[in-house]
PDB file of C-alpha atoms in Angstrom:
ATOM      1  CA  UNK A   1     151.419 182.572  -8.837  1.00  0.00           C
ATOM      2  CA  UNK A   2     150.277 181.096 -12.056  1.00  0.00           C
ATOM      3  CA  UNK A   3     152.344 178.455 -13.667  1.00  0.00           C
ATOM      4  CA  UNK A   4     151.595 180.463 -17.008  1.00  0.00           C
ATOM      5  CA  UNK A   5     149.902 182.981 -18.337  1.00  0.00           C
ATOM      6  CA  UNK A   6     146.293 183.541 -18.180  1.00  0.00           C
ATOM      7  CA  UNK A   7     144.550 182.068 -21.086  1.00  0.00           C
ATOM      8  CA  UNK A   8     141.443 183.997 -22.570  1.00  0.00           C
ATOM      9  CA  UNK A   9     139.229 181.876 -21.151  1.00  0.00           C
ATOM     10  CA  UNK A  10     140.959 182.049 -17.234  1.00  0.00           C
ATOM     11  CA  UNK A  11     141.065 186.121 -18.395  1.00  0.00           C
ATOM     12  CA  UNK A  12     137.483 186.489 -18.823  1.00  0.00           C
ATOM     13  CA  UNK A  13     136.231 183.920 -15.416  1.00  0.00           C
ATOM     14  CA  UNK A  14     138.529 186.205 -13.470  1.00  0.00           C
ATOM     15  CA  UNK A  15     136.839 189.360 -13.904  1.00  0.00           C
ATOM     16  CA  UNK A  16     136.410 191.737 -10.841  1.00  0.00           C
ATOM     17  CA  UNK A  17     133.982 194.491 -10.172  1.00  0.00           C
ATOM     18  CA  UNK A  18     135.040 197.859 -10.520  1.00  0.00           C
ATOM     19  CA  UNK A  19     134.876 199.441  -6.916  1.00  0.00           C
ATOM     20  CA  UNK A  20     131.122 199.036  -5.863  1.00  0.00           C
ATOM     21  CA  UNK A  21     129.664 199.402  -9.770  1.00  0.00           C
ATOM     22  CA  UNK A  22     128.380 197.355 -11.791  1.00  0.00           C
ATOM     23  CA  UNK A  23     130.909 197.556 -14.360  1.00  0.00           C
ATOM     24  CA  UNK A  24     133.362 193.915 -14.667  1.00  0.00           C
ATOM     25  CA  UNK A  25     136.600 194.090 -15.772  1.00  0.00           C
ATOM     26  CA  UNK A  26     139.594 191.272 -16.586  1.00  0.00           C
ATOM     27  CA  UNK A  27     142.293 191.737 -13.796  1.00  0.00           C
ATOM     28  CA  UNK A  28     144.772 192.785 -16.532  1.00  0.00           C
ATOM     29  CA  UNK A  29     143.370 196.086 -18.695  1.00  0.00           C
ATOM     30  CA  UNK A  30     145.234 198.056 -21.811  1.00  0.00           C
ATOM     31  CA  UNK A  31     146.539 201.115 -21.346  1.00  0.00           C
ATOM     32  CA  UNK A  32     147.243 203.506 -24.735  1.00  0.00           C
ATOM     33  CA  UNK A  33     149.228 206.075 -23.484  1.00  0.00           C
ATOM     34  CA  UNK A  34     151.505 205.329 -26.976  1.00  0.00           C
ATOM     35  CA  UNK A  35     148.382 205.548 -29.110  1.00  0.00           C
ATOM     36  CA  UNK A  36     149.004 208.246 -30.980  1.00  0.00           C
ATOM     37  CA  UNK A  37     151.749 209.903 -29.147  1.00  0.00           C
ATOM     38  CA  UNK A  38     154.551 211.138 -31.565  1.00  0.00           C
ATOM     39  CA  UNK A  39     157.055 212.861 -29.833  1.00  0.00           C
ATOM     40  CA  UNK A  40     157.680 210.744 -26.236  1.00  0.00           C
ATOM     41  CA  UNK A  41     156.164 207.067 -28.503  1.00  0.00           C
ATOM     42  CA  UNK A  42     157.059 207.772 -31.913  1.00  0.00           C
ATOM     43  CA  UNK A  43     153.702 206.870 -33.359  1.00  0.00           C
ATOM     44  CA  UNK A  44     154.021 207.070 -37.379  1.00  0.00           C
ATOM     45  CA  UNK A  45     157.600 206.266 -37.171  1.00  0.00           C
ATOM     46  CA  UNK A  46     157.995 203.084 -34.798  1.00  0.00           C
ATOM     47  CA  UNK A  47     154.601 202.193 -35.539  1.00  0.00           C
ATOM     48  CA  UNK A  48     151.337 202.436 -37.187  1.00  0.00           C
ATOM     49  CA  UNK A  49     147.735 202.120 -36.806  1.00  0.00           C
ATOM     50  CA  UNK A  50     148.093 198.623 -38.538  1.00  0.00           C
ATOM     51  CA  UNK A  51     150.218 198.055 -35.461  1.00  0.00           C
ATOM     52  CA  UNK A  52     147.971 199.228 -32.731  1.00  0.00           C
ATOM     53  CA  UNK A  53     144.777 197.571 -34.593  1.00  0.00           C
ATOM     54  CA  UNK A  54     146.908 194.278 -34.001  1.00  0.00           C
ATOM     55  CA  UNK A  55     147.474 194.918 -30.615  1.00  0.00           C
ATOM     56  CA  UNK A  56     143.795 195.271 -30.129  1.00  0.00           C
ATOM     57  CA  UNK A  57     143.133 192.672 -31.782  1.00  0.00           C
ATOM     58  CA  UNK A  58     145.642 190.543 -29.713  1.00  0.00           C
ATOM     59  CA  UNK A  59     144.050 192.128 -26.145  1.00  0.00           C
ATOM     60  CA  UNK A  60     140.636 191.083 -27.140  1.00  0.00           C
ATOM     61  CA  UNK A  61     142.036 187.738 -28.029  1.00  0.00           C
ATOM     62  CA  UNK A  62     143.824 187.582 -24.862  1.00  0.00           C
ATOM     63  CA  UNK A  63     140.774 188.102 -22.558  1.00  0.00           C
ATOM     64  CA  UNK A  64     141.145 191.666 -22.340  1.00  0.00           C
ATOM     65  CA  UNK A  65     137.850 193.455 -21.857  1.00  0.00           C
ATOM     66  CA  UNK A  66     138.509 196.841 -20.911  1.00  0.00           C
ATOM     67  CA  UNK A  67     140.752 199.878 -21.491  1.00  0.00           C
ATOM     68  CA  UNK A  68     142.411 202.865 -20.674  1.00  0.00           C
ATOM     69  CA  UNK A  69     142.943 206.274 -22.393  1.00  0.00           C
ATOM     70  CA  UNK A  70     142.791 210.245 -21.555  1.00  0.00           C
ATOM     71  CA  UNK A  71     141.720 212.778 -23.624  1.00  0.00           C
ATOM     72  CA  UNK A  72     145.587 214.608 -23.612  1.00  0.00           C
ATOM     73  CA  UNK A  73     146.845 211.310 -24.942  1.00  0.00           C
ATOM     74  CA  UNK A  74     148.261 211.826 -28.144  1.00  0.00           C
ATOM     75  CA  UNK A  75     145.670 215.419 -28.197  1.00  0.00           C
ATOM     76  CA  UNK A  76     142.843 213.331 -28.425  1.00  0.00           C
ATOM     77  CA  UNK A  77     144.404 210.725 -31.355  1.00  0.00           C
ATOM     78  CA  UNK A  78     144.458 207.782 -28.753  1.00  0.00           C
ATOM     79  CA  UNK A  79     140.669 208.334 -27.892  1.00  0.00           C
ATOM     80  CA  UNK A  80     139.985 208.307 -31.591  1.00  0.00           C
ATOM     81  CA  UNK A  81     142.211 205.254 -32.349  1.00  0.00           C
ATOM     82  CA  UNK A  82     140.645 202.816 -29.805  1.00  0.00           C
ATOM     83  CA  UNK A  83     137.407 204.332 -30.740  1.00  0.00           C
ATOM     84  CA  UNK A  84     137.566 203.434 -34.462  1.00  0.00           C
ATOM     85  CA  UNK A  85     138.584 200.151 -33.480  1.00  0.00           C
ATOM     86  CA  UNK A  86     135.293 199.329 -31.310  1.00  0.00           C
ATOM     87  CA  UNK A  87     133.684 200.471 -33.424  1.00  0.00           C
ATOM     88  CA  UNK A  88     134.906 197.944 -36.624  1.00  0.00           C
ATOM     89  CA  UNK A  89     135.318 194.849 -34.035  1.00  0.00           C
ATOM     90  CA  UNK A  90     132.803 192.513 -33.848  1.00  0.00           C
ATOM     91  CA  UNK A  91     133.259 192.483 -29.532  1.00  0.00           C
ATOM     92  CA  UNK A  92     130.300 194.510 -28.986  1.00  0.00           C
ATOM     93  CA  UNK A  93     127.952 192.521 -31.066  1.00  0.00           C
ATOM     94  CA  UNK A  94     127.957 189.774 -28.548  1.00  0.00           C
ATOM     95  CA  UNK A  95     126.241 188.961 -25.696  1.00  0.00           C
ATOM     96  CA  UNK A  96     126.742 192.460 -23.062  1.00  0.00           C
ATOM     97  CA  UNK A  97     129.193 190.540 -20.687  1.00  0.00           C
ATOM     98  CA  UNK A  98     131.604 190.458 -23.714  1.00  0.00           C
ATOM     99  CA  UNK A  99     131.208 194.259 -24.379  1.00  0.00           C
ATOM    100  CA  UNK A 100     134.418 196.340 -24.413  1.00  0.00           C
ATOM    101  CA  UNK A 101     134.536 198.772 -21.535  1.00  0.00           C
ATOM    102  CA  UNK A 102     136.469 202.076 -22.320  1.00  0.00           C
ATOM    103  CA  UNK A 103     137.935 204.658 -19.438  1.00  0.00           C
ATOM    104  CA  UNK A 104     139.078 208.076 -20.023  1.00  0.00           C
ATOM    105  CA  UNK A 105     140.013 211.093 -18.107  1.00  0.00           C
ATOM    106  CA  UNK A 106     139.541 214.872 -18.144  1.00  0.00           C
ATOM    107  CA  UNK A 107     142.814 217.212 -17.663  1.00  0.00           C
ATOM    108  CA  UNK A 108     142.591 220.059 -15.487  1.00  0.00           C
ATOM    109  CA  UNK A 109     144.389 222.592 -17.727  1.00  0.00           C
ATOM    110  CA  UNK A 110     144.623 225.870 -15.830  1.00  0.00           C
ATOM    111  CA  UNK A 111     142.556 228.073 -18.323  1.00  0.00           C
ATOM    112  CA  UNK A 112     139.760 225.323 -17.166  1.00  0.00           C
ATOM    113  CA  UNK A 113     138.101 227.187 -14.960  1.00  0.00           C
ATOM    114  CA  UNK A 114     134.209 226.256 -14.826  1.00  0.00           C
ATOM    115  CA  UNK A 115     131.707 223.499 -15.010  1.00  0.00           C
ATOM    116  CA  UNK A 116     131.340 223.990 -18.967  1.00  0.00           C
ATOM    117  CA  UNK A 117     134.795 223.489 -19.495  1.00  0.00           C
ATOM    118  CA  UNK A 118     134.509 220.251 -17.913  1.00  0.00           C
ATOM    119  CA  UNK A 119     131.427 219.237 -19.711  1.00  0.00           C
ATOM    120  CA  UNK A 120     132.754 220.714 -23.003  1.00  0.00           C
ATOM    121  CA  UNK A 121     135.766 218.282 -22.395  1.00  0.00           C
ATOM    122  CA  UNK A 122     133.716 215.166 -21.500  1.00  0.00           C
ATOM    123  CA  UNK A 123     131.739 215.620 -25.046  1.00  0.00           C
ATOM    124  CA  UNK A 124     134.892 215.879 -27.088  1.00  0.00           C
ATOM    125  CA  UNK A 125     135.980 213.044 -25.272  1.00  0.00           C
ATOM    126  CA  UNK A 126     132.073 210.704 -26.244  1.00  0.00           C
ATOM    127  CA  UNK A 127     132.771 212.467 -30.078  1.00  0.00           C
ATOM    128  CA  UNK A 128     136.104 210.863 -30.526  1.00  0.00           C
ATOM    129  CA  UNK A 129     135.187 208.265 -28.673  1.00  0.00           C
ATOM    130  CA  UNK A 130     132.091 207.491 -30.804  1.00  0.00           C
ATOM    131  CA  UNK A 131     129.856 206.837 -27.691  1.00  0.00           C
ATOM    132  CA  UNK A 132     126.841 207.775 -26.272  1.00  0.00           C
ATOM    133  CA  UNK A 133     128.183 207.649 -22.543  1.00  0.00           C
ATOM    134  CA  UNK A 134     131.829 206.778 -21.140  1.00  0.00           C
ATOM    135  CA  UNK A 135     131.590 203.646 -18.815  1.00  0.00           C
ATOM    136  CA  UNK A 136     134.612 205.711 -16.254  1.00  0.00           C
ATOM    137  CA  UNK A 137     135.236 208.958 -16.718  1.00  0.00           C
ATOM    138  CA  UNK A 138     138.564 210.261 -14.049  1.00  0.00           C
ATOM    139  CA  UNK A 139     139.813 213.169 -13.251  1.00  0.00           C
ATOM    140  CA  UNK A 140     143.414 212.760 -14.479  1.00  0.00           C
ATOM    141  CA  UNK A 141     145.112 214.771 -11.575  1.00  0.00           C
ATOM    142  CA  UNK A 142     144.400 217.127  -8.861  1.00  0.00           C
ATOM    143  CA  UNK A 143     146.258 219.782  -9.926  1.00  0.00           C
ATOM    144  CA  UNK A 144     145.866 223.727  -9.087  1.00  0.00           C
ATOM    145  CA  UNK A 145     144.615 226.179  -9.149  1.00  0.00           C
ATOM    146  CA  UNK A 146     141.304 225.048  -9.255  1.00  0.00           C
ATOM    147  CA  UNK A 147     140.618 222.835  -6.063  1.00  0.00           C
ATOM    148  CA  UNK A 148     140.079 218.919  -6.893  1.00  0.00           C
ATOM    149  CA  UNK A 149     136.409 219.471  -5.060  1.00  0.00           C
ATOM    150  CA  UNK A 150     135.278 221.673  -7.982  1.00  0.00           C
ATOM    151  CA  UNK A 151     135.958 219.068 -10.759  1.00  0.00           C
ATOM    152  CA  UNK A 152     134.285 216.368  -8.630  1.00  0.00           C
ATOM    153  CA  UNK A 153     131.149 218.134  -8.445  1.00  0.00           C
ATOM    154  CA  UNK A 154     131.503 218.745 -12.363  1.00  0.00           C
ATOM    155  CA  UNK A 155     131.724 214.965 -12.232  1.00  0.00           C
ATOM    156  CA  UNK A 156     129.009 213.944 -10.149  1.00  0.00           C
ATOM    157  CA  UNK A 157     126.726 216.333 -12.409  1.00  0.00           C
ATOM    158  CA  UNK A 158     127.756 214.262 -15.456  1.00  0.00           C
ATOM    159  CA  UNK A 159     126.971 210.862 -13.756  1.00  0.00           C
ATOM    160  CA  UNK A 160     123.857 212.433 -12.970  1.00  0.00           C
ATOM    161  CA  UNK A 161     122.721 213.183 -16.488  1.00  0.00           C
ATOM    162  CA  UNK A 162     124.044 209.927 -17.774  1.00  0.00           C
ATOM    163  CA  UNK A 163     126.989 210.652 -19.338  1.00  0.00           C
ATOM    164  CA  UNK A 164     129.423 209.255 -17.143  1.00  0.00           C
ATOM    165  CA  UNK A 165     128.405 205.191 -15.939  1.00  0.00           C
ATOM    166  CA  UNK A 166     131.235 204.738 -13.426  1.00  0.00           C
ATOM    167  CA  UNK A 167     133.517 207.522 -11.609  1.00  0.00           C
ATOM    168  CA  UNK A 168     136.882 207.573 -10.977  1.00  0.00           C
ATOM    169  CA  UNK A 169     140.268 209.715 -10.181  1.00  0.00           C
ATOM    170  CA  UNK A 170     144.189 208.991 -10.663  1.00  0.00           C
ATOM    171  CA  UNK A 171     146.924 210.392  -8.649  1.00  0.00           C
ATOM    172  CA  UNK A 172     144.839 211.489  -5.968  1.00  0.00           C
ATOM    173  CA  UNK A 173     146.529 211.070  -2.505  1.00  0.00           C
ATOM    174  CA  UNK A 174     144.925 209.338   0.208  1.00  0.00           C
ATOM    175  CA  UNK A 175     142.896 211.865   1.574  1.00  0.00           C
ATOM    176  CA  UNK A 176     142.087 213.592  -1.411  1.00  0.00           C
ATOM    177  CA  UNK A 177     140.703 209.821  -2.268  1.00  0.00           C
ATOM    178  CA  UNK A 178     138.734 210.078   0.906  1.00  0.00           C
ATOM    179  CA  UNK A 179     137.478 213.989   0.538  1.00  0.00           C
ATOM    180  CA  UNK A 180     135.897 212.500  -2.906  1.00  0.00           C
ATOM    181  CA  UNK A 181     134.567 209.765  -1.961  1.00  0.00           C
ATOM    182  CA  UNK A 182     132.702 211.944   0.718  1.00  0.00           C
ATOM    183  CA  UNK A 183     131.782 214.423  -1.948  1.00  0.00           C
ATOM    184  CA  UNK A 184     130.079 211.888  -4.213  1.00  0.00           C
ATOM    185  CA  UNK A 185     128.432 209.735  -1.246  1.00  0.00           C
ATOM    186  CA  UNK A 186     126.889 212.961  -0.531  1.00  0.00           C
ATOM    187  CA  UNK A 187     125.386 212.910  -3.954  1.00  0.00           C
ATOM    188  CA  UNK A 188     124.369 209.199  -3.718  1.00  0.00           C
ATOM    189  CA  UNK A 189     127.045 208.471  -6.197  1.00  0.00           C
ATOM    190  CA  UNK A 190     130.289 205.638  -5.149  1.00  0.00           C
ATOM    191  CA  UNK A 191     134.051 206.695  -6.058  1.00  0.00           C
ATOM    192  CA  UNK A 192     134.947 203.059  -8.352  1.00  0.00           C
ATOM    193  CA  UNK A 193     138.953 203.574  -8.594  1.00  0.00           C
ATOM    194  CA  UNK A 194     142.213 205.792  -8.244  1.00  0.00           C
ATOM    195  CA  UNK A 195     144.527 204.898 -11.277  1.00  0.00           C
ATOM    196  CA  UNK A 196     148.207 205.412  -9.092  1.00  0.00           C
ATOM    197  CA  UNK A 197     151.659 204.111 -10.196  1.00  0.00           C
ATOM    198  CA  UNK A 198     152.159 201.438  -8.715  1.00  0.00           C
ATOM    199  CA  UNK A 199     155.203 198.220  -9.542  1.00  0.00           C
ATOM    200  CA  UNK A 200     158.039 196.792  -8.727  1.00  0.00           C
ATOM    201  CA  UNK A 201     159.809 199.895  -9.153  1.00  0.00           C
ATOM    202  CA  UNK A 202     157.292 201.400  -7.637  1.00  0.00           C
ATOM    203  CA  UNK A 203     156.097 200.476  -4.525  1.00  0.00           C
ATOM    204  CA  UNK A 204     155.282 203.464  -2.528  1.00  0.00           C
ATOM    205  CA  UNK A 205     151.309 202.990  -2.624  1.00  0.00           C
ATOM    206  CA  UNK A 206     152.236 200.700  -0.012  1.00  0.00           C
ATOM    207  CA  UNK A 207     153.608 203.006   2.760  1.00  0.00           C
ATOM    208  CA  UNK A 208     151.389 206.335   1.300  1.00  0.00           C
ATOM    209  CA  UNK A 209     148.312 205.255   2.753  1.00  0.00           C
ATOM    210  CA  UNK A 210     146.472 205.058  -0.608  1.00  0.00           C
ATOM    211  CA  UNK A 211     145.528 200.924  -0.616  1.00  0.00           C
ATOM    212  CA  UNK A 212     144.609 201.232   3.083  1.00  0.00           C
ATOM    213  CA  UNK A 213     142.606 204.209   2.064  1.00  0.00           C
ATOM    214  CA  UNK A 214     140.720 202.636  -0.824  1.00  0.00           C
ATOM    215  CA  UNK A 215     140.335 199.175   0.604  1.00  0.00           C
ATOM    216  CA  UNK A 216     138.779 201.200   3.493  1.00  0.00           C
ATOM    217  CA  UNK A 217     136.636 202.602   1.177  1.00  0.00           C
ATOM    218  CA  UNK A 218     135.655 199.745  -1.657  1.00  0.00           C
ATOM    219  CA  UNK A 219     137.415 201.863  -4.092  1.00  0.00           C
ATOM    220  CA  UNK A 220     139.018 199.800  -6.949  1.00  0.00           C
ATOM    221  CA  UNK A 221     142.827 200.166  -6.935  1.00  0.00           C
ATOM    222  CA  UNK A 222     143.765 200.478 -11.035  1.00  0.00           C
ATOM    223  CA  UNK A 223     148.209 200.050 -11.639  1.00  0.00           C
ATOM    224  CA  UNK A 224     149.585 202.279 -14.201  1.00  0.00           C
ATOM    225  CA  UNK A 225     153.196 201.601 -15.280  1.00  0.00           C
ATOM    226  CA  UNK A 226     153.360 198.011 -14.388  1.00  0.00           C
ATOM    227  CA  UNK A 227     155.861 197.300 -16.976  1.00  0.00           C
ATOM    228  CA  UNK A 228     157.418 201.267 -16.551  1.00  0.00           C
ATOM    229  CA  UNK A 229     157.583 201.760 -19.833  1.00  0.00           C
ATOM    230  CA  UNK A 230     158.878 198.710 -20.329  1.00  0.00           C
ATOM    231  CA  UNK A 231     161.733 198.344 -17.996  1.00  0.00           C
ATOM    232  CA  UNK A 232     160.846 195.497 -16.106  1.00  0.00           C
ATOM    233  CA  UNK A 233     160.474 193.291 -19.566  1.00  0.00           C
ATOM    234  CA  UNK A 234     164.296 192.747 -19.617  1.00  0.00           C
ATOM    235  CA  UNK A 235     164.599 194.537 -22.836  1.00  0.00           C
ATOM    236  CA  UNK A 236     166.378 197.242 -21.626  1.00  0.00           C
ATOM    237  CA  UNK A 237     169.518 197.581 -19.488  1.00  0.00           C
ATOM    238  CA  UNK A 238     172.418 199.907 -18.035  1.00  0.00           C
ATOM    239  CA  UNK A 239     173.693 199.345 -21.651  1.00  0.00           C
ATOM    240  CA  UNK A 240     170.635 199.276 -23.773  1.00  0.00           C
ATOM    241  CA  UNK A 241     168.447 202.266 -22.515  1.00  0.00           C
ATOM    242  CA  UNK A 242     165.361 203.299 -23.915  1.00  0.00           C
ATOM    243  CA  UNK A 243     165.300 205.303 -26.817  1.00  0.00           C
ATOM    244  CA  UNK A 244     164.918 209.311 -26.799  1.00  0.00           C
ATOM    245  CA  UNK A 245     163.076 211.076 -25.355  1.00  0.00           C
ATOM    246  CA  UNK A 246     162.334 208.142 -22.841  1.00  0.00           C
ATOM    247  CA  UNK A 247     166.214 207.803 -22.057  1.00  0.00           C
ATOM    248  CA  UNK A 248     166.283 210.822 -20.728  1.00  0.00           C
ATOM    249  CA  UNK A 249     163.416 209.980 -17.756  1.00  0.00           C
ATOM    250  CA  UNK A 250     165.181 206.956 -17.157  1.00  0.00           C
ATOM    251  CA  UNK A 251     169.001 207.361 -17.369  1.00  0.00           C
ATOM    252  CA  UNK A 252     171.133 206.933 -14.404  1.00  0.00           C
ATOM    253  CA  UNK A 253     170.612 205.356 -10.989  1.00  0.00           C
ATOM    254  CA  UNK A 254     167.231 203.503 -12.213  1.00  0.00           C
ATOM    255  CA  UNK A 255     168.813 201.629 -14.903  1.00  0.00           C
ATOM    256  CA  UNK A 256     171.862 200.301 -12.865  1.00  0.00           C
ATOM    257  CA  UNK A 257     169.642 198.644 -11.065  1.00  0.00           C
ATOM    258  CA  UNK A 258     167.689 197.027 -13.127  1.00  0.00           C
ATOM    259  CA  UNK A 259     169.987 194.026 -13.670  1.00  0.00           C
ATOM    260  CA  UNK A 260     169.766 192.250 -10.277  1.00  0.00           C
ATOM    261  CA  UNK A 261     165.965 192.069 -10.030  1.00  0.00           C
ATOM    262  CA  UNK A 262     165.706 191.120 -13.633  1.00  0.00           C
ATOM    263  CA  UNK A 263     167.622 188.823 -13.234  1.00  0.00           C
ATOM    264  CA  UNK A 264     165.424 187.501 -10.468  1.00  0.00           C
ATOM    265  CA  UNK A 265     162.306 188.061 -12.507  1.00  0.00           C
ATOM    266  CA  UNK A 266     163.703 185.282 -15.237  1.00  0.00           C
ATOM    267  CA  UNK A 267     164.549 183.103 -12.827  1.00  0.00           C
ATOM    268  CA  UNK A 268     161.348 183.027 -10.893  1.00  0.00           C
ATOM    269  CA  UNK A 269     159.665 183.259 -14.503  1.00  0.00           C
ATOM    270  CA  UNK A 270     161.540 179.970 -16.190  1.00  0.00           C
ATOM    271  CA  UNK A 271     160.426 178.035 -12.898  1.00  0.00           C
ATOM    272  CA  UNK A 272     157.027 178.990 -13.919  1.00  0.00           C
ATOM    273  CA  UNK A 273     157.495 179.067 -18.028  1.00  0.00           C
ATOM    274  CA  UNK A 274     156.576 182.671 -17.781  1.00  0.00           C
ATOM    275  CA  UNK A 275     158.438 186.135 -18.544  1.00  0.00           C
ATOM    276  CA  UNK A 276     159.387 188.719 -16.129  1.00  0.00           C
ATOM    277  CA  UNK A 277     156.760 190.991 -17.750  1.00  0.00           C
ATOM    278  CA  UNK A 278     154.180 188.046 -17.035  1.00  0.00           C
ATOM    279  CA  UNK A 279     155.883 187.890 -13.367  1.00  0.00           C
ATOM    280  CA  UNK A 280     155.490 191.398 -13.071  1.00  0.00           C
ATOM    281  CA  UNK A 281     152.073 191.493 -13.542  1.00  0.00           C
ATOM    282  CA  UNK A 282     151.414 188.798 -11.840  1.00  0.00           C
ATOM    283  CA  UNK A 283     152.577 190.277  -8.449  1.00  0.00           C
ATOM    284  CA  UNK A 284     150.687 193.503  -9.052  1.00  0.00           C
ATOM    285  CA  UNK A 285     147.778 191.038 -10.029  1.00  0.00           C
ATOM    286  CA  UNK A 286     148.357 188.674  -6.184  1.00  0.00           C
ATOM    287  CA  UNK A 287     148.618 192.092  -4.502  1.00  0.00           C
ATOM    288  CA  UNK A 288     144.928 192.434  -5.228  1.00  0.00           C
ATOM    289  CA  UNK A 289     144.646 195.620  -7.298  1.00  0.00           C
ATOM    290  CA  UNK A 290     143.564 196.007 -10.788  1.00  0.00           C
ATOM    291  CA  UNK A 291     145.590 196.464 -13.650  1.00  0.00           C
ATOM    292  CA  UNK A 292     146.026 198.656 -15.969  1.00  0.00           C
ATOM    293  CA  UNK A 293     149.038 197.778 -18.550  1.00  0.00           C
ATOM    294  CA  UNK A 294     150.154 201.249 -19.826  1.00  0.00           C
ATOM    295  CA  UNK A 295     153.105 199.758 -21.782  1.00  0.00           C
ATOM    296  CA  UNK A 296     151.159 197.526 -23.943  1.00  0.00           C
ATOM    297  CA  UNK A 297     152.734 198.184 -27.487  1.00  0.00           C
ATOM    298  CA  UNK A 298     152.904 197.423 -30.856  1.00  0.00           C
ATOM    299  CA  UNK A 299     155.670 195.077 -30.544  1.00  0.00           C
ATOM    300  CA  UNK A 300     154.315 193.198 -27.158  1.00  0.00           C
ATOM    301  CA  UNK A 301     157.507 193.988 -25.757  1.00  0.00           C
ATOM    302  CA  UNK A 302     157.311 197.862 -24.234  1.00  0.00           C
TER     303      UNK A 302
END
């Protein structure tokens, strides 16, 4: 574990390839689930666009070069905010190595039934982001009624048409990941990533075969929820739960088991001049995965 938080210089020097693509990303990315989320996250009440702009600037200054969003985050508002911030920033006026990388996702709603539904969703995301093509496009969940393989073919079509630079999935099992890899390989396309929930509070990927499958196939693991909505920052506990409605999700036993873990993380952090958040993120980094920090927030504390 590093003795302290990575500096911008070391963050830039520690970039990794996204799967077998040519896209290089920082080991930690910024997730934007909160951006535009009014009901669950309190957008417009607890924080504003000014706070998000400050968070964006802090990420760039800290060496983060990629942001993960989705069409369902804030009903598209997250993509709009991110696209505007990138367009208004000075980052993309530098060398190509400093270009901001964008990842977004397609959500397979049950009423989406045909390939044109996929293409329309992608084009709407591109419009909100203000780009001609997206660096990484992911299938958000392998949901029915359509078999996920149908959407994988649609994703391959979009890649061949130049709308998508790299292909990813999210919340796919090990078997689904293998099947997706096989389908794409048959069309000469590599599966770049699988975005999954993985943290000190959720270590199921270590036993359900996902990590092994991704390693075998050369697919990058993007770990979302590394701080589970701020739980591993040390901010929350049984007597200080998250605000509603998030409190309903984490109430009960999940909060009761936190204090011993947070205490241990603080002990480890104090020996390395690091916070519990840095301990949690460094644990994932040392587990050799690419992290997307969904818990990035305007306050910086989850």
